[in-house]
Amino acid sequence: MTSAEPALLKAQYRAFAGQLPLMYVVLAANTWLLASTHIGHAPAWLTVAVPVLLTMAAAARCTHWYRRRGKGAPDAAEAQRALRWTGRLALAMALAFTLWALALYPYGDAWTRSHVAFYLATTSLVILLCMMHVRPAMLSVALVFNGGFVLFFALTGQATFVAMAAAMATMTLVFIYTLLRQYRRFTDLVGERLRAERLGAENLRLANLDSLTRLPNRRAFFTALSRACERADQRRTRLAVGIIDLDGFKPINDLHGHAAGDRLLKQVGKRLAQLADAHVHLARLGGDEFAMIAEDLGDDEAYVAFARQVCARLREPFQLQDLSLHVTATMGLVLYPDLAGHAEDLYERADYALYHGKREHRGGVSLFSADHHRRIQHEAAIEQALRNADLEAQLTVAFQPIMCVASGAPLAFEALARWCHPKLGQVPPADFIPVAERTGLVHRVTRILLAKALAEAVHWPEAVGLSFNLSMHDLGSAEDLSGLLELIRASGVHPARIDMEITETAILNDTAQMQRAAGLLRGLGCGVSLDDFGTGFSSLSQLLALPLTKIKIDRRFVTGIQDKPTSMKIVRSLLALSRDMELGCVIEGVETADELAVLQELGGNLMQGYLFARPMPPEAVAGWLRHSLPALAARP
């Protein structure tokens, strides 16, 4: 106990003060019942004199606490002294009653000895229950009473008593664990009541506090952010705003249920609350997203260092009853007033930094920079161009072959998006596809690209297939998916020649919907490939839930594989997994002969990369295929 917890001290005092008189009454009654069964077996000083002394001590403490009930609640200092003194007395009295009971053990028969065991067991549990709000005293009693019981009877050598000692040890651990949980709930309830009192009124508490984590909520965050900006402007100081998102939270919800997810969020809230002080404001924005405002921490490095400390704290394991869960947290951080002029800019730019952090280096801090600012302007220009572009005329498809190395023949071509804008020029897919997804234009982009890819594939040999990438937004609704299926049916390309590629990220966003969508694609006859396998957070249980036909190993495991033993082990494992699951396995990003040699040695056969061919325009495919016709004809 510390003086820094006056309200908790008072609450503890009130809780146990009313229980102690009853405890001493039970203790005295049980003592005399035990003494009565030993009269005639043990000496009088043990059956009468000592119980009288013990009863007098219990009566004195009982009277003391009974009188205290009428004097009202003490102040924090007095409550602290009473708690400390109670803990010391509890240890002494527990020792006295235990030694007395064990002194009776040598006397009498097996029945009286069993009564000694029964006395120690039942009395200790009653005392533990009554002392649960004074944790040190409760643990002292458990150590002396229960520990003495277990040690003494375990050493008797009699099978019955040894079994009783083992049962008592187990029961004590369970009982203490339960009481400690009740104690934590008690302290939590005290804390909740205090927070409600500090807010002043229930409606204000509900308006500004997140009900699950007890952190300030979204409304409170933006109020605090506006005030922090005003203080920074007045003092000409700096501050930082961070948006925090948990990595891998959705799989926990899917695998363990929403109740486990809520318990995890509560523990996240508790950890963040421990980091909050006069200079740091932490809040829950909603879902698994949290926010931070930090003021007066020093230079830029100090703000970044603190943000990393927050992420490191959330990286530590979370214990949820019988579950040990691991998550990481990514934070987007922006410094004021460097690259943000007002509160709204701060939030939006921190959120933008978070978005890029989630894509590029999860589990760390992504600091909003001048480069991010240029990207925002660039993406704004792309968004405007997408909305006004003649996409039918400007979007084209390039094709890169997926090779069967054993036969030297192409298995399929992957369709790659290309967009040439009159003013922006060639816009890479990595730039315009995310913007199309964010703005809701990706469905139109996908339909145009798929139609053009199918129009080319219909002229290829039957043995050559088409691989096409789908955005998770393309599979998000039955209506969108129905449009794609109808496009395939009307194309003249047999569905068995078509592989639809989806990413692990899409699975994580909505596993159930991805399972339904993959089922419909397989029902039509299309293959379903999992792209960039091994780079996300999907579990094997999620993988097995999808009717996949192939997995694709990401290029990051392939580049320079001949010099990276870890990459070799990963690729070998993924190839073995695909064989065990009877899935095809395409290795992406093969660019050198050394990489090819290693991948063949590891058992790879289906490959794709610049070593075989660069992406080519539609008109070049026919000529390229002519050079591959001998190998294609030889393939069974």
XYZ file of C-alpha atoms in Angstrom, residues 553 557-558 560-579 585 587 594-607:
39
model
C 5.842 -17.323 -52.991
C 12.130 -14.646 -50.336
C 13.730 -15.202 -53.764
C 19.586 -13.279 -53.600
C 18.381 -16.605 -52.166
C 21.733 -18.238 -52.935
C 23.299 -16.050 -50.222
C 20.453 -16.257 -47.681
C 20.142 -19.526 -45.734
C 17.009 -18.276 -43.985
C 15.263 -17.610 -47.296
C 16.255 -21.092 -48.481
C 14.627 -22.642 -45.410
C 11.455 -20.605 -45.884
C 11.109 -21.483 -49.566
C 11.862 -25.166 -48.886
C 9.155 -25.187 -46.198
C 6.594 -23.467 -48.421
C 7.280 -25.885 -51.272
C 6.854 -28.831 -48.891
C 3.630 -27.316 -47.552
C 2.219 -26.888 -51.041
C 3.058 -30.502 -51.904
C 3.329 -23.392 -56.062
C 7.769 -18.768 -57.251
C 21.968 -18.507 -59.538
C 18.510 -18.019 -58.062
C 17.040 -20.457 -60.569
C 19.638 -23.116 -59.719
C 18.918 -22.887 -55.999
C 15.152 -22.936 -56.508
C 15.366 -26.013 -58.739
C 17.517 -27.748 -56.150
C 14.866 -26.951 -53.518
C 12.204 -28.586 -55.704
C 10.655 -25.523 -57.375
C 9.194 -25.935 -60.860
C 6.618 -23.183 -61.562
C 8.399 -19.829 -61.727
